[in-house]
């Protein structure tokens, strides 16, 4: 029998190695435990800090994630004008494309014709890590691009600003930049309000009525196309609150697809010499100053008025070149008689009138980027005379609308606003003329539409009162006799004014059927159609049985043949 026994020394070496391994394992376990313990201490300390100083989560914090990152803008009746939606963005990783780049570029050009196939191929060959192919992509396009089967194409969802009415009220709304911040219009004005988590869940209501806005854009755009005008402007203003029911500037732009610099807002950012629309203001200033005690007073318009080297004249017509009563001065739009009235007022009174109406400063409205009027640097005698009929002083159409609102509402000038005013709220203003003067001017504005240059501006049943104005367009260093600015400013119903409507065309051209480019033929029909379409929407019921009382003025009008003068 053979017994094999391991040597004692060898047994010692094996046992020692095992003990060493156990010791290393224990050391490692101890280090791991210490690290784990330190980590737990950090977590406990962090929790303690949060418990001591952190604010508890509120329902508002929880709901903030469910609220769009930018609030909606709506019209006065709640119709959406600007809202934030989830949109698709199509992007690509050019350095990861695995297919035929030339073929892919061709297919992308067919599906997304924003760029050429050559441009798409350049993007694909750029070797960059990321490039946008299309933002604001429709779901149909996303499906079509996805069907190409290229793994390098990526589809993302991101918030996007949508203007569902497209170009409507574009100059009012403005637009946002690629970072989602407002850079123009009410988007810029309301930036803080629209992005406030505590407020953005509630839409902001503008004063604009989308139905009135659409009608004004339609009629003004049609006239601009018909007469091939360079530009146009229109506004509907509540004379009691200063609310802008419609503001139109043409040409316009699409805030959903901004390319380049959008055209300026002609209502607030462009100044014009608005011609004979100033004549009622000058007459109102004369009455208010006590210089016109009787409407029967006559002014000599028998011959042109020579003042130094300047000659002031009227267009010929059956009713011209005679002595005119005060109503006839406006009905026949006499430059000569208006200049004589202004001459009596003098520079101080004329400047004071225009300053009270705000013609020496930017018009007040939220947009804040309005143009400053061109105010005469020196008020010579001729300056006083010509500014009375709208030459030598340039203002925006908004200035004119504000002035007419004050002239017909009892004499109070209120700042215009693009924000909805709560029903029944009293809007403060500044008195700029007497109530008696306002009543008299309402009568004469009505006579201009019934008997004078504003006859084509009448809207049956709505009792308009207004004044046309046609002025030579300003050009470098003077005037362009081949172009004019045609304007009609009106109020309705004139027996109890609610709204002022202004329409202006810049440089209208003759057509095959209309041989004149004066305001009577170009701008006043626009106002007539706008009022006919929107009067009832604005709460004015047409009534052919009512009208303003004109009994004391009718005997002062010439009983001769109807005038043929083109409107100024």
XYZ file of C-alpha atoms in Angstrom:
568
model
C 0.000 0.000 0.000
C 1.423 3.309 -1.130
C 0.410 6.632 0.606
C 1.192 9.960 -1.052
C 1.432 12.953 1.289
C 1.909 16.588 0.119
C 5.026 18.298 1.394
C 4.359 20.652 4.319
C 6.214 23.587 2.724
C 4.009 23.522 -0.351
C 0.897 23.553 1.833
C 2.176 26.732 3.509
C 2.685 28.532 0.234
C -0.851 27.773 -0.999
C -2.449 28.860 2.232
C -0.526 32.122 2.226
C -1.621 33.006 -1.324
C -5.225 32.365 -0.427
C -5.002 34.621 2.570
C -3.464 37.352 0.422
C -6.321 37.123 -2.065
C -8.865 37.326 0.749
C -7.111 40.387 2.147
C -7.181 42.152 -1.272
C -10.859 41.320 -1.676
C -11.623 42.680 1.747
C -9.705 45.890 0.954
C -11.565 46.324 -2.287
C -14.886 45.733 -0.550
C -13.980 48.300 2.072
C -13.076 50.913 -0.588
C -16.300 50.194 -2.470
C -18.285 50.523 0.757
C -16.615 53.830 1.512
C -17.372 55.122 -1.988
C -20.952 53.942 -1.734
C -21.274 55.567 1.674
C -19.844 58.830 0.369
C -22.321 58.752 -2.493
C -25.177 58.200 -0.089
C -23.961 61.108 2.035
C -23.972 63.370 -1.051
C -27.521 62.299 -1.929
C -28.700 62.797 1.659
C -27.055 66.224 1.786
C -28.693 67.208 -1.514
C -32.092 66.079 -0.249
C -31.559 68.041 2.937
C -30.738 71.193 0.973
C -33.825 70.748 -1.176
C -35.957 70.204 1.894
C -34.635 73.364 3.503
C -34.548 75.835 0.602
C -36.322 74.494 -2.507
C -39.853 75.695 -3.288
C -42.475 72.979 -3.491
C -43.845 72.201 -6.946
C -47.129 73.902 -7.690
C -49.959 73.120 -10.056
C -48.761 76.022 -12.195
C -45.304 74.437 -12.516
C -46.838 71.133 -13.518
C -49.223 72.731 -16.013
C -46.494 74.925 -17.526
C -45.218 71.955 -19.455
C -48.658 71.500 -21.005
C -49.011 75.152 -22.087
C -47.647 76.252 -25.494
C -44.370 78.185 -25.181
C -46.059 81.294 -26.622
C -49.596 82.557 -26.087
C -52.176 82.939 -28.849
C -53.321 86.205 -30.418
C -56.995 86.468 -31.379
C -59.258 89.135 -32.843
C -61.873 90.942 -30.751
C -64.334 88.055 -31.259
C -61.878 85.256 -30.470
C -60.944 84.307 -34.044
C -57.334 82.998 -34.068
C -54.757 85.294 -35.658
C -51.528 83.767 -34.310
C -51.004 80.521 -32.430
C -48.249 78.064 -31.515
C -48.503 74.526 -32.879
C -46.404 71.354 -33.002
C -44.794 71.275 -36.430
C -42.592 68.827 -38.317
C -39.013 69.646 -39.248
C -37.103 67.553 -41.783
C -33.325 67.447 -41.326
C -30.437 65.317 -42.550
C -27.004 64.195 -41.362
C -24.921 64.513 -44.559
C -21.963 62.609 -43.079
C -24.185 59.577 -42.473
C -25.867 59.241 -45.879
C -25.504 55.680 -47.163
C -27.438 55.883 -50.434
C -26.673 57.443 -53.815
C -26.331 61.169 -53.027
C -27.042 62.358 -56.551
C -30.243 60.309 -56.754
C -31.293 61.416 -53.268
C -30.705 65.085 -54.158
C -32.934 64.735 -57.218
C -35.725 63.127 -55.202
C -35.489 65.831 -52.513
C -35.752 68.552 -55.179
C -38.928 66.916 -56.472
C -40.506 66.619 -53.014
C -39.154 69.868 -51.518
C -38.786 72.316 -54.445
C -37.531 75.091 -52.153
C -34.046 74.444 -53.560
C -32.554 72.899 -56.670
C -31.165 69.396 -56.981
C -27.695 70.903 -57.309
C -28.107 72.732 -54.015
C -29.334 69.575 -52.254
C -26.382 67.635 -53.657
C -24.016 70.299 -52.320
C -25.571 69.873 -48.872
C -25.241 66.102 -49.049
C -21.575 66.337 -50.114
C -20.707 68.935 -47.468
C -19.714 66.309 -44.914
C -21.403 68.289 -42.137
C -23.102 66.637 -39.235
C -26.504 68.306 -39.584
C -28.553 70.417 -42.002
C -32.213 71.470 -42.190
C -34.153 70.451 -45.277
C -37.617 71.810 -44.452
C -39.257 73.511 -41.506
C -43.024 73.773 -41.077
C -43.390 70.586 -43.111
C -46.869 69.180 -43.689
C -47.519 65.588 -42.517
C -47.990 64.500 -46.152
C -44.487 65.736 -47.001
C -43.025 64.021 -43.954
C -44.539 60.727 -45.096
C -43.252 61.166 -48.634
C -39.686 61.965 -47.509
C -39.739 59.107 -45.010
C -40.676 56.745 -47.845
C -37.300 57.487 -49.468
C -35.817 55.127 -46.891
C -32.646 57.118 -46.188
C -31.558 56.480 -42.555
C -29.641 59.792 -42.419
C -32.881 61.786 -42.730
C -34.293 62.846 -39.361
C -37.803 64.016 -38.483
C -38.274 66.295 -35.485
C -41.269 67.825 -33.721
C -40.825 71.413 -32.540
C -43.116 74.319 -31.616
C -43.886 76.665 -34.493
C -45.816 79.921 -34.852
C -48.749 79.674 -37.225
C -50.709 82.585 -38.687
C -53.876 80.778 -39.811
C -55.227 83.788 -41.722
C -52.057 83.927 -43.849
C -51.398 87.524 -44.965
C -54.409 89.049 -43.193
C -53.427 91.783 -40.714
C -49.761 90.918 -41.284
C -48.526 94.436 -40.489
C -50.529 94.412 -37.255
C -49.385 90.974 -36.109
C -45.761 91.147 -37.220
C -43.724 87.935 -36.896
C -41.182 86.084 -34.722
C -37.550 85.114 -35.300
C -36.037 81.626 -35.410
C -35.670 81.675 -31.624
C -39.373 82.274 -31.111
C -39.135 85.940 -30.096
C -41.288 88.713 -31.594
C -39.367 91.089 -33.833
C -42.177 93.155 -35.387
C -45.801 94.180 -34.894
C -47.852 93.089 -31.912
C -45.700 89.962 -31.604
C -42.889 92.274 -30.522
C -45.099 94.569 -28.437
C -46.606 91.633 -26.540
C -43.369 89.614 -26.230
C -43.311 89.580 -22.416
C -47.031 88.897 -22.098
C -47.091 86.082 -24.681
C -44.092 84.271 -23.184
C -45.070 84.588 -19.499
C -45.864 81.070 -18.160
C -48.446 82.539 -15.807
C -50.332 84.334 -18.600
C -49.657 82.604 -21.892
C -52.504 80.131 -21.454
C -54.914 83.029 -22.003
C -54.991 84.491 -25.554
C -54.524 88.218 -26.102
C -57.504 89.862 -27.814
C -56.738 92.619 -30.298
C -59.161 95.372 -31.254
C -59.147 94.075 -34.837
C -62.343 92.515 -36.197
C -61.210 89.854 -38.670
C -64.369 90.295 -40.772
C -63.860 94.042 -41.143
C -60.141 93.528 -41.746
C -60.873 91.046 -44.525
C -63.359 93.393 -46.195
C -60.951 96.335 -46.117
C -58.106 94.209 -47.476
C -60.333 92.883 -50.244
C -61.690 96.255 -51.377
C -58.444 98.168 -51.010
C -56.477 95.412 -52.726
C -58.963 95.353 -55.597
C -58.645 99.110 -56.077
C -54.862 98.950 -55.884
C -54.804 96.330 -58.640
C -57.374 98.132 -60.773
C -55.511 101.434 -60.661
C -52.027 99.859 -60.572
C -51.138 101.910 -57.482
C -47.718 101.689 -55.858
C -49.200 101.196 -52.412
C -52.323 101.609 -50.320
C -53.454 102.135 -46.753
C -56.762 101.735 -44.969
C -58.064 102.011 -41.427
C -61.371 101.668 -39.576
C -61.354 103.436 -36.200
C -63.898 103.537 -33.364
C -64.357 107.250 -32.606
C -65.440 106.625 -28.997
C -62.693 104.267 -27.835
C -59.859 104.681 -30.343
C -59.995 100.942 -31.120
C -58.636 100.027 -34.543
C -61.150 97.675 -36.122
C -59.076 97.233 -39.280
C -55.610 98.346 -40.365
C -54.462 97.530 -43.893
C -51.175 98.296 -45.607
C -50.407 97.163 -49.150
C -48.269 95.579 -50.413
C -48.345 93.048 -47.609
C -46.417 89.885 -46.680
C -46.984 86.396 -45.301
C -45.687 86.076 -41.703
C -45.665 82.289 -42.166
C -42.896 82.613 -44.761
C -40.703 85.672 -44.197
C -38.235 86.288 -47.000
C -36.124 89.397 -46.850
C -37.340 92.639 -45.294
C -41.162 92.939 -45.247
C -42.711 96.111 -46.728
C -43.343 98.960 -44.329
C -46.693 99.675 -42.702
C -48.109 102.554 -44.771
C -50.683 103.357 -42.080
C -48.085 104.150 -39.403
C -44.632 104.194 -41.014
C -45.199 106.306 -44.153
C -46.031 109.998 -44.245
C -47.933 111.693 -47.058
C -49.254 115.090 -48.007
C -52.941 114.235 -47.793
C -54.309 117.188 -49.705
C -57.843 118.465 -49.312
C -58.686 116.105 -46.444
C -57.077 118.881 -44.342
C -59.633 121.500 -45.412
C -62.354 120.482 -42.914
C -59.733 120.593 -40.149
C -58.741 124.141 -41.116
C -62.384 125.231 -41.236
C -63.002 123.591 -37.854
C -59.993 125.465 -36.446
C -61.371 128.762 -37.757
C -64.796 128.114 -36.257
C -63.256 127.075 -32.957
C -61.159 130.248 -32.875
C -64.290 132.381 -33.256
C -63.335 133.623 -36.731
C -66.426 132.159 -38.428
C -69.471 133.526 -36.602
C -71.775 132.787 -39.545
C -71.821 129.993 -42.100
C -73.240 132.527 -44.550
C -69.980 134.399 -44.695
C -68.489 134.407 -48.191
C -64.912 134.125 -49.388
C -63.590 135.435 -52.657
C -62.701 132.627 -55.047
C -63.257 134.650 -58.234
C -59.627 134.516 -59.278
C -56.370 132.762 -58.327
C -54.588 134.018 -55.230
C -51.097 135.389 -55.809
C -48.860 135.412 -52.731
C -45.353 136.527 -53.613
C -44.114 134.115 -56.255
C -46.712 131.482 -55.321
C -50.041 131.149 -57.125
C -52.956 129.348 -55.477
C -55.721 128.306 -57.862
C -58.757 126.044 -58.218
C -59.724 123.547 -60.893
C -62.277 125.078 -63.271
C -65.934 124.142 -62.945
C -69.419 125.618 -63.186
C -69.411 126.434 -59.483
C -65.959 128.008 -59.265
C -64.617 131.555 -59.610
C -67.230 133.205 -57.417
C -67.771 134.096 -53.791
C -68.330 130.936 -51.728
C -70.147 130.438 -48.436
C -68.440 128.366 -45.750
C -70.218 125.090 -46.664
C -69.473 125.725 -50.351
C -65.760 126.110 -49.606
C -65.755 122.445 -48.549
C -68.376 121.147 -50.968
C -66.446 122.496 -53.955
C -63.038 121.980 -52.314
C -61.734 125.454 -53.042
C -58.001 125.965 -52.490
C -58.392 129.719 -52.911
C -61.111 130.144 -50.295
C -59.406 127.724 -47.863
C -56.170 129.698 -48.202
C -58.048 132.909 -47.323
C -59.518 131.240 -44.232
C -56.060 130.070 -43.184
C -54.604 133.520 -43.791
C -57.089 134.925 -41.270
C -56.119 132.252 -38.744
C -52.417 133.086 -38.996
C -49.374 130.982 -38.197
C -49.863 130.768 -34.423
C -53.456 129.499 -34.608
C -52.712 127.087 -37.451
C -49.729 125.597 -35.644
C -51.736 125.324 -32.442
C -54.528 123.480 -34.273
C -52.183 120.948 -35.829
C -50.278 120.479 -32.581
C -53.489 119.766 -30.683
C -54.284 117.113 -33.298
C -50.841 115.563 -32.829
C -49.497 116.395 -36.291
C -46.132 117.446 -34.874
C -45.326 114.065 -33.288
C -45.616 110.344 -33.919
C -49.135 108.974 -33.671
C -49.828 107.156 -30.414
C -50.375 103.427 -30.883
C -48.827 100.279 -29.411
C -46.692 99.479 -32.474
C -44.290 102.214 -31.408
C -42.385 102.456 -34.699
C -44.491 105.103 -36.388
C -43.046 107.743 -38.676
C -42.608 111.279 -37.433
C -44.596 113.836 -39.458
C -42.810 116.273 -41.739
C -43.403 119.520 -39.894
C -42.586 122.848 -41.611
C -39.397 124.397 -40.280
C -40.624 127.913 -40.996
C -44.262 129.017 -40.999
C -44.341 131.708 -43.663
C -47.632 133.165 -44.847
C -47.678 130.774 -47.802
C -46.949 127.839 -45.476
C -50.003 128.660 -43.392
C -52.148 128.844 -46.524
C -50.923 125.638 -48.167
C -50.955 123.478 -45.036
C -54.656 124.340 -44.700
C -55.286 122.262 -47.821
C -52.727 119.569 -47.058
C -49.569 120.724 -48.834
C -46.268 121.410 -47.112
C -47.054 119.126 -44.177
C -46.963 115.317 -44.239
C -48.541 112.903 -41.754
C -49.492 109.236 -41.642
C -53.004 107.983 -42.481
C -53.335 107.126 -38.786
C -52.826 110.798 -37.879
C -55.634 111.721 -40.255
C -57.978 109.051 -38.882
C -57.363 110.234 -35.300
C -58.014 113.859 -36.281
C -61.286 113.026 -38.050
C -62.411 110.935 -35.083
C -61.898 113.945 -32.804
C -63.614 116.259 -35.287
C -66.823 114.191 -35.338
C -67.005 112.665 -31.831
C -67.574 115.939 -30.003
C -64.006 117.231 -30.069
C -62.007 114.666 -28.029
C -58.742 113.220 -29.331
C -58.097 109.701 -28.057
C -54.988 107.604 -28.716
C -55.558 104.763 -31.140
C -55.184 101.249 -29.763
C -54.777 97.764 -31.226
C -55.902 96.083 -27.989
C -59.540 95.321 -27.306
C -61.172 97.742 -24.884
C -63.569 96.201 -22.364
C -67.210 97.030 -23.209
C -68.433 100.052 -21.286
C -64.962 101.202 -20.304
C -64.503 104.972 -20.411
C -61.494 105.905 -22.535
C -59.832 109.170 -21.562
C -58.893 111.734 -24.171
C -57.916 115.357 -24.710
C -60.367 118.000 -25.846
C -59.093 119.598 -29.047
C -62.207 121.474 -30.240
C -65.584 122.539 -28.955
C -68.649 120.302 -29.152
C -70.496 122.981 -31.130
C -67.700 123.007 -33.694
C -67.878 119.214 -33.951
C -71.641 119.351 -34.560
C -71.194 121.923 -37.314
C -68.439 119.919 -38.988
C -70.619 116.803 -39.042
C -73.178 118.770 -41.037
C -70.641 120.009 -43.558
C -68.988 116.622 -43.972
C -72.412 115.211 -44.809
C -72.979 117.953 -47.393
C -69.676 117.090 -49.078
C -70.964 113.530 -49.646
C -74.451 114.612 -50.673
C -73.552 117.612 -52.852
C -69.813 117.752 -53.358
C -66.663 115.841 -54.154
C -67.494 112.853 -51.920
C -70.643 111.709 -53.674
C -69.133 108.406 -54.827
C -68.329 107.615 -51.189
C -71.946 107.356 -50.082
C -73.128 104.005 -48.680
C -76.899 103.725 -48.830
C -78.506 103.815 -45.410
C -75.255 104.456 -43.496
C -75.219 108.278 -43.808
C -71.567 108.965 -44.512
C -69.859 112.300 -44.106
C -66.345 112.798 -45.416
C -63.810 114.610 -47.540
C -61.716 113.668 -50.540
C -58.100 114.679 -50.942
C -55.844 114.466 -53.992
C -52.294 115.779 -53.674
C -49.322 115.599 -56.009
C -46.927 112.928 -54.793
C -43.751 114.225 -53.220
C -40.591 113.501 -55.178
C -36.914 114.271 -54.743
C -36.693 118.007 -54.215
C -40.299 118.722 -55.214
C -43.434 117.103 -56.634
C -44.152 114.582 -59.376
C -47.004 116.004 -61.437
C -47.570 112.584 -62.966
C -48.417 110.929 -59.634
C -50.778 111.714 -56.802
C -51.874 110.464 -53.403
C -55.646 109.964 -53.340
C -57.438 109.800 -49.993
C -60.991 109.690 -48.694
C -61.623 110.169 -44.961
C -65.184 109.573 -43.766
C -67.277 108.947 -40.669
C -70.579 107.079 -40.238
C -73.346 107.333 -39.296
C -72.695 111.072 -39.361
C -75.760 111.946 -37.255
C -74.341 109.818 -34.395
C -70.737 108.960 -35.376
C -69.399 105.527 -34.496
C -66.527 104.921 -36.903
C -64.016 106.724 -39.099
C -62.896 105.028 -42.302
C -59.849 106.171 -44.289
C -58.702 104.754 -47.631
C -55.598 105.939 -49.483
C -54.001 104.975 -52.806
C -50.444 105.962 -53.653
C -49.976 106.841 -57.336
C -53.127 105.357 -58.914
C -53.131 105.186 -62.718
C -55.889 105.769 -65.242
C -57.737 102.726 -66.529
C -59.665 101.960 -69.697
C -62.918 102.861 -67.950
C -61.795 105.506 -65.421
C -59.989 108.485 -66.901
C -59.387 110.275 -63.582
C -57.090 109.400 -60.717
C -58.532 111.821 -58.169
C -59.860 110.583 -54.840
C -63.506 110.888 -55.923
C -62.917 108.140 -58.479
C -60.326 105.979 -56.724
C -60.456 106.137 -52.909
C -64.042 107.158 -52.080
C -65.646 104.107 -53.794
C -63.429 101.884 -51.619
C -64.848 103.433 -48.451
C -68.381 103.132 -49.816
C -67.984 99.409 -50.447
C -66.228 98.735 -47.133
C -68.987 100.470 -45.163
C -71.715 98.697 -47.152
C -70.082 95.329 -46.377
C -69.219 95.910 -42.728
C -71.648 98.484 -41.344
C -74.032 95.881 -39.951
C -71.130 93.803 -38.624
C -70.000 96.879 -36.694
C -73.447 97.273 -35.160
C -74.776 100.085 -37.367
C -78.197 99.313 -38.816
C -78.777 100.918 -42.234
C -81.718 103.318 -42.166
C -82.752 105.356 -45.188
C -85.343 107.289 -43.167
C -82.779 109.023 -40.949
C -80.200 111.715 -41.615
C -78.461 114.624 -39.966
C -80.365 117.920 -39.835
C -79.148 120.264 -42.582
C -81.975 122.801 -42.710
C -79.892 125.804 -41.642
C -77.160 125.153 -44.219
C -79.118 124.201 -47.320
C -80.205 127.814 -48.099
C -76.508 128.785 -48.218
C -75.758 126.550 -51.200
C -75.661 127.766 -54.771
C -78.785 126.816 -56.715
C -76.993 126.859 -60.079
C -76.008 123.854 -62.236
C -74.385 120.878 -60.582
C -70.653 121.211 -60.245
C -68.306 119.219 -62.445
C -65.053 119.730 -60.557
C -62.874 116.695 -59.986
C -62.311 115.999 -56.325
C -59.141 117.132 -54.632
